[in-house]
Short mmCIF file of C-alpha atoms in Angstrom, two decimals:
data_model
loop_
_atom_site.label_atom_id
_atom_site.label_comp_id
_atom_site.label_asym_id
_atom_site.label_seq_id
_atom_site.Cartn_x
_atom_site.Cartn_y
_atom_site.Cartn_z
CA MET A 265 -14.80 125.87 97.42
CA THR A 266 -14.57 122.33 98.35
CA MET A 267 -17.82 119.87 98.53
CA ASP A 268 -17.80 120.81 102.60
CA GLY A 269 -18.33 124.48 102.07
CA HIS A 270 -14.97 124.94 103.05
CA VAL A 271 -12.98 128.15 101.10
CA HIS A 272 -9.12 128.12 101.23
CA PRO A 273 -7.24 131.12 101.09
CA GLY A 274 -6.47 131.72 97.28
CA GLU A 275 -9.11 130.03 96.41
CA GLU A 276 -11.91 131.44 93.74
CA ILE A 277 -15.45 132.31 94.61
CA PRO A 278 -17.96 131.47 91.93
CA ALA A 279 -19.66 134.39 90.75
CA ALA A 280 -23.91 134.80 91.75
CA SER A 281 -26.23 137.54 90.41
CA ASP A 282 -28.55 136.67 93.24
CA PRO A 283 -27.58 138.74 96.18
CA VAL A 284 -28.52 136.32 99.11
CA THR A 285 -26.42 133.75 97.29
CA ARG A 286 -23.60 136.38 96.67
CA LEU A 287 -23.75 137.23 100.30
CA ARG A 288 -23.43 133.78 101.40
CA LEU A 289 -20.27 132.95 99.15
CA ASP A 290 -19.19 136.49 100.38
CA VAL A 291 -19.35 135.42 104.25
CA ILE A 292 -17.70 132.26 103.62
CA ALA A 293 -14.56 133.89 101.50
CA GLU A 294 -14.45 136.37 104.19
CA ALA A 295 -14.14 133.72 106.80
CA CYS A 296 -10.61 133.23 106.02
CA GLY A 297 -9.76 136.68 107.86
CA GLY A 298 -11.42 135.54 111.02
CA PRO A 299 -14.78 136.49 112.00
CA PRO A 300 -15.78 136.33 115.88
CA PRO A 301 -16.58 133.02 116.80
CA GLY A 302 -19.96 131.62 115.84
CA ALA A 303 -20.80 134.91 113.40
CA LEU A 304 -20.09 132.85 110.38
CA SER A 305 -22.29 129.96 110.89
CA ARG A 306 -25.20 132.24 111.98
CA LEU A 307 -25.04 134.35 109.03
CA LEU A 308 -24.84 131.64 106.82
CA THR A 309 -27.68 130.21 108.04
CA ALA A 310 -29.87 133.26 108.00
CA ALA A 311 -28.42 133.92 104.33
CA ARG A 312 -29.54 130.43 103.40
CA ALA A 313 -33.10 130.65 104.81
CA ALA A 314 -33.50 134.51 103.55
CA ARG A 315 -35.89 134.98 101.02
CA ARG A 316 -34.79 136.03 97.59
CA PRO A 317 -35.09 140.07 96.87
CA ALA A 318 -38.29 140.46 94.43
CA VAL A 319 -36.17 142.25 91.90
CA THR A 320 -32.54 141.33 90.89
CA GLN A 321 -32.31 142.68 87.46
CA GLY A 322 -32.67 146.55 86.45
CA PHE A 323 -32.51 149.63 88.16
CA ALA A 324 -33.71 148.28 91.65
CA ALA A 325 -31.22 145.22 91.85
CA PRO A 326 -28.65 147.36 94.05
CA TYR A 327 -31.52 147.76 96.48
CA ALA A 328 -32.75 144.57 96.51
CA GLY A 329 -29.46 143.26 96.95
CA ARG A 330 -28.81 145.26 100.03
CA VAL A 331 -32.47 144.43 101.30
CA ALA A 332 -31.25 140.89 101.11
CA ALA A 333 -28.14 141.83 102.80
CA MET A 334 -30.04 143.35 105.80
CA ASP A 335 -32.50 140.48 106.23
CA ALA A 336 -30.02 137.83 106.25
CA LEU A 337 -28.52 139.57 109.17
CA LEU A 338 -31.90 140.06 110.83
CA ALA A 339 -32.30 136.50 110.43
CA SER A 340 -29.40 135.88 112.39
CA ALA A 341 -30.31 138.09 115.33
CA SER A 342 -30.75 136.84 118.77
CA PRO A 343 -33.50 138.08 121.18
CA ALA A 344 -30.24 140.21 122.73
CA ASP A 345 -29.21 141.59 119.67
CA TRP A 346 -32.91 143.21 118.89
CA SER A 347 -32.59 145.59 122.03
CA GLN A 348 -28.89 146.45 121.34
CA THR A 349 -28.46 149.94 121.03
CA ILE A 350 -26.70 150.38 117.24
CA VAL A 351 -26.70 153.90 115.89
CA GLU A 352 -28.62 157.07 116.64
CA GLY A 353 -29.78 155.71 120.19
CA TRP A 354 -31.83 153.14 118.16
CA THR A 355 -32.00 149.60 119.38
CA LEU A 356 -31.87 146.97 116.59
CA GLN A 357 -35.66 146.94 116.31
CA GLN A 358 -35.97 150.75 116.33
CA LEU A 359 -33.13 150.73 113.37
CA VAL A 360 -35.08 148.74 110.94
CA ALA A 361 -38.36 150.76 111.89
CA HIS A 362 -36.01 153.98 110.71
CA LEU A 363 -35.21 151.69 107.41
CA ALA A 364 -39.00 151.17 107.14
CA ALA A 365 -40.16 154.65 107.71
CA THR A 366 -37.58 156.04 105.11
CA ASP A 367 -38.86 153.31 102.33
CA SER A 368 -42.09 154.17 103.30
CA LEU A 369 -42.06 157.73 101.50
CA VAL A 370 -40.89 156.27 98.28
CA ALA A 371 -43.61 153.38 98.79
CA ALA A 372 -46.06 156.53 98.93
CA GLN A 373 -44.75 158.15 96.04
CA ILE A 374 -44.75 155.15 93.64
CA GLY A 375 -48.42 153.88 94.69
CA VAL A 376 -47.27 151.00 96.87
CA PRO A 377 -49.06 150.40 100.32
CA VAL A 378 -47.22 151.77 103.55
CA ALA A 379 -46.02 149.96 106.34
CA GLY A 380 -47.07 151.17 109.67
CA PRO A 381 -49.45 153.64 110.77
CA PRO A 382 -50.74 156.13 108.00
CA LEU A 383 -48.40 158.44 106.38
CA ALA A 384 -48.95 162.12 108.33
CA ALA A 385 -45.96 163.90 106.44
CA ASN A 386 -43.54 163.39 103.96
CA GLU A 387 -40.57 164.00 106.06
CA VAL A 388 -38.14 161.70 107.22
CA LEU A 389 -37.66 162.43 111.10
CA SER A 390 -41.11 162.67 112.01
CA ARG A 391 -42.10 159.61 109.76
CA THR A 392 -39.20 157.81 111.83
CA ALA A 393 -40.87 159.10 115.20
CA ASP A 394 -44.00 157.69 114.06
CA MET A 395 -42.77 154.51 112.99
CA ILE A 396 -40.72 153.55 116.09
CA ALA A 397 -43.73 154.45 117.99
CA PHE A 398 -46.27 151.90 116.20
CA VAL A 399 -43.26 149.54 116.24
CA GLY A 400 -43.01 149.47 120.17
CA ASP A 401 -46.18 147.12 120.53
CA LEU A 402 -44.94 144.58 118.22
CA SER A 403 -42.33 141.68 117.94
CA PRO A 404 -39.16 142.13 116.10
CA GLU A 405 -39.95 139.23 114.09
CA ARG A 406 -43.03 141.34 113.03
CA THR A 407 -41.35 144.48 112.15
CA ARG A 408 -38.56 142.81 110.10
CA ALA A 409 -41.41 141.20 108.41
CA ASP A 410 -43.26 144.21 107.59
CA TRP A 411 -40.20 146.34 106.54
CA ARG A 412 -38.93 143.52 104.17
CA ALA A 413 -42.49 143.21 102.61
CA GLN A 414 -42.51 146.65 101.72
CA ALA A 415 -38.97 146.63 100.42
CA ASP A 416 -40.29 143.99 98.26
CA ALA A 417 -43.30 145.99 96.94
CA ILE A 418 -41.26 148.75 96.21
CA CYS A 419 -38.58 146.68 94.08
CA GLU A 420 -41.54 144.96 92.01
CA ARG A 421 -43.56 148.04 91.46
CA ALA A 422 -40.22 150.10 90.25
CA ALA A 423 -39.76 147.42 87.57
CA SER A 424 -42.57 148.59 86.05
CA MET A 425 -41.46 152.33 85.90
CA GLU A 426 -39.65 154.16 84.04
CA PRO A 427 -35.82 155.15 85.75
CA THR A 428 -36.57 158.70 84.75
CA ALA A 429 -39.81 159.24 86.44
CA THR A 430 -39.59 161.54 89.09
CA ILE A 431 -40.87 161.27 92.64
CA GLU A 432 -40.40 163.53 95.52
CA PRO A 433 -40.20 161.54 99.04
CA GLY A 434 -38.81 163.90 101.60
CA GLY A 435 -39.55 166.77 99.47
CA ILE A 436 -36.48 165.99 97.17
CA GLY A 437 -37.24 165.60 93.49
CA PHE A 438 -35.28 163.23 91.72
CA PRO A 439 -35.55 160.12 89.25
CA VAL A 440 -36.78 157.25 91.05
CA SER A 441 -33.83 155.36 89.73
CA ASP A 442 -31.57 157.55 92.28
CA HIS A 443 -34.01 157.52 95.18
CA LEU A 444 -33.54 153.70 94.89
CA LEU A 445 -29.86 154.05 94.72
CA ALA A 446 -30.29 156.22 98.17
CA ARG A 447 -32.03 153.59 99.45
CA MET A 448 -29.49 151.13 98.21
CA LEU A 449 -26.79 153.31 100.28
CA GLU A 450 -28.77 153.71 103.55
CA THR A 451 -29.53 150.28 103.91
CA TRP A 452 -26.16 149.27 103.40
CA ILE A 453 -24.86 151.43 105.78
CA HIS A 454 -26.99 150.81 108.28
CA THR A 455 -26.34 147.03 107.68
CA ASP A 456 -22.77 147.96 108.47
CA ASP A 457 -23.85 149.74 111.55
CA ALA A 458 -25.91 146.69 112.66
CA ALA A 459 -23.07 144.07 111.75
CA THR A 460 -20.52 146.05 113.45
CA VAL A 461 -22.34 146.10 116.77
CA ILE A 462 -23.59 142.59 116.95
CA GLY A 463 -20.11 141.23 115.47
CA LEU A 464 -21.13 139.59 112.58
CA PRO A 465 -19.10 139.63 108.93
CA ARG A 466 -19.92 142.34 106.78
CA PRO A 467 -19.82 141.13 103.13
CA ARG A 468 -20.03 144.22 100.42
CA PRO A 469 -22.44 144.20 97.39
CA ILE A 470 -21.19 142.76 94.35
CA ALA A 471 -19.31 145.61 92.25
CA PRO A 472 -22.07 146.74 89.86
CA HIS A 473 -23.90 147.73 92.69
CA ILE A 474 -21.54 149.39 94.40
CA HIS A 475 -20.44 151.01 90.81
CA SER A 476 -23.94 152.33 90.31
CA THR A 477 -24.13 153.76 93.91
CA ALA A 478 -20.36 155.23 93.46
CA ASP A 479 -21.68 156.90 90.03
CA PHE A 480 -24.80 158.48 91.96
CA CYS A 481 -22.80 159.70 94.86
CA ALA A 482 -20.53 161.39 92.22
CA ARG A 483 -23.63 162.77 90.63
CA LEU A 484 -24.99 164.31 94.14
CA LEU A 485 -21.38 166.36 94.64
CA PRO A 486 -22.80 169.66 93.39
CA TRP A 487 -26.10 169.16 95.39
CA THR A 488 -24.22 168.34 98.56
CA MET A 489 -22.27 171.71 97.78
CA LEU A 490 -25.45 173.42 97.43
CA PHE A 491 -26.94 172.64 100.59
CA ALA A 492 -23.50 173.13 102.28
CA GLY A 493 -23.60 176.17 101.11
CA ALA A 494 -20.29 175.86 99.36
CA ASP A 495 -19.85 177.77 96.07
CA GLY A 496 -19.00 175.50 93.49
CA GLY A 497 -18.29 178.81 90.75
CA GLY A 498 -18.16 176.71 87.69
CA ARG A 499 -15.67 174.67 88.73
CA ALA A 500 -14.94 171.05 88.04
CA VAL A 501 -13.18 168.17 89.77
CA ARG A 502 -11.96 164.89 88.29
CA LEU A 503 -12.85 162.06 91.20
CA THR A 504 -11.03 158.57 90.87
CA LEU A 505 -12.46 156.11 93.23
CA THR A 506 -10.38 152.90 93.69
CA GLY A 507 -11.29 149.51 93.91
CA PRO A 508 -14.28 147.10 92.87
CA GLY A 509 -16.96 148.82 91.49
CA GLY A 510 -15.14 152.19 91.21
CA GLY A 511 -13.89 154.20 88.32
CA THR A 512 -13.59 157.86 86.98
CA TRP A 513 -15.79 160.73 86.62
CA HIS A 514 -15.68 164.31 85.54
CA VAL A 515 -17.74 166.35 88.03
CA PRO A 516 -18.85 169.83 87.31
CA LEU A 517 -19.75 171.70 90.57
CA ASP A 518 -22.95 173.05 89.10
CA VAL A 519 -26.53 171.75 89.42
CA SER A 520 -27.04 172.60 86.26
CA ARG A 521 -24.38 169.86 84.58
CA THR A 522 -24.16 166.13 85.60
CA ALA A 523 -21.17 164.22 86.54
CA VAL A 524 -19.97 161.83 83.63
CA PRO A 525 -17.70 158.91 83.28
CA ASP A 526 -14.06 160.81 82.75
CA ASP A 527 -13.80 162.33 79.40
CA GLY A 528 -10.63 164.16 79.69
CA SER A 529 -11.96 167.43 80.22
CA PRO A 530 -10.15 169.91 82.28
CA VAL A 531 -10.44 170.25 85.83
CA ASP A 532 -9.34 172.06 89.02
CA ALA A 533 -8.61 169.69 91.42
CA GLU A 534 -8.22 165.65 91.26
CA ILE A 535 -9.31 163.70 94.06
CA THR A 536 -8.54 160.09 94.90
CA CYS A 537 -9.87 157.72 97.32
CA ASP A 538 -11.64 154.29 98.09
CA VAL A 539 -15.26 153.58 96.43
CA VAL A 540 -16.61 152.34 99.23
CA ALA A 541 -14.94 154.95 102.01
CA PHE A 542 -16.46 157.46 99.51
CA CYS A 543 -19.86 156.38 99.39
CA PHE A 544 -20.04 155.96 103.11
CA LEU A 545 -18.66 159.35 103.54
CA LEU A 546 -21.96 160.72 101.20
CA GLY A 547 -23.81 158.99 103.90
CA GLY A 548 -22.75 160.37 107.02
CA ARG A 549 -19.78 158.18 108.18
CA GLY A 550 -16.39 159.52 108.47
CA ALA A 551 -14.85 162.37 109.38
CA PRO A 552 -14.46 164.70 106.04
CA ALA A 553 -11.31 166.51 107.77
CA THR A 554 -9.26 163.30 108.12
CA PHE A 555 -10.86 161.55 105.34
CA PRO A 556 -8.17 159.63 103.38
CA ALA A 557 -7.85 161.01 99.69
CA GLU A 558 -5.01 162.36 97.08
CA VAL A 559 -5.54 165.27 96.09
CA THR A 560 -3.74 167.28 93.45
CA GLY A 561 -4.73 170.83 91.82
CA ASP A 562 -6.66 173.19 94.16
CA ALA A 563 -6.51 171.64 97.35
CA GLY A 564 -8.99 174.15 99.01
CA LEU A 565 -11.72 173.17 96.27
CA ALA A 566 -11.05 169.43 96.82
CA ARG A 567 -11.31 169.81 100.93
CA ASP A 568 -14.76 172.05 100.17
CA VAL A 569 -15.77 169.28 98.29
CA LEU A 570 -15.11 166.55 100.72
CA ALA A 571 -16.10 168.58 103.40
CA ALA A 572 -19.85 169.35 101.82
CA ALA A 573 -19.84 165.74 100.96
CA PRO A 574 -22.05 164.40 103.88
CA ALA A 575 -24.47 167.37 103.53
CA MET A 576 -27.59 165.35 102.16
CA SER A 577 -27.08 162.66 104.47
CA GLY A 578 -29.65 161.58 107.19
CA PRO A 579 -29.54 159.77 110.50
#
């Protein structure tokens, strides 16, 4: 990178552990691919102005990094952007309210004050409806500030918790570390949703954060099969995820067992696909029937695994 901030094709981008700095560097690098006119300067200005995440190390770091990325995008949003429909019929402001609503279920479970109205139920859809109604009288900037403050508080509280402590936001009991990876994935996906509509570059998380999220998604596969009503039947698959942050896992399709980094154990099928596409598939983005994956072994089982993958995703 030159002193004037320009990046030349093929030039190495220095590493950065701070997600906001890395966001800025990634956006500069992706400028070589030609973002929409004006988008680069808007997001760079926002990335420089955005607050640092509350936690940049430990199990909350992937979530903190995506919060920082979403905050940078929101800082660059114009008044017209805030009223654009992004996804699920929600405007950008309502989408942020949805993120705050789902985050608030985690906040309540770990003893952090919740944003918005008092929590009436430990359930995503009703909480989202309550939060969207609440922000109807607020400015977009207030909605953004409340969401960000709650996210920072979650990260700060998580820093003092054991990652294996079980919490049940939405009635689903998993370790707090896994729930924060779930929050990372949803924040990542909705940041991508918003960036696509608004027309901003979409830099990826750093590779270690992608890997942590991919590991979580691999470990979810037995549960998605169960939620979809598919029969894993004591079988197993080998999952190879390609690209930065990827890896290979041995995945027993039985919720009583846990996916682990591949140890060479026998499997019934092997699935190879892009790591980001796989994470987004688990998050409800992508069509399982046409999902691009290489399959060997029991093709029917592999299709069942991919078809069930989005079963636990929400709006």
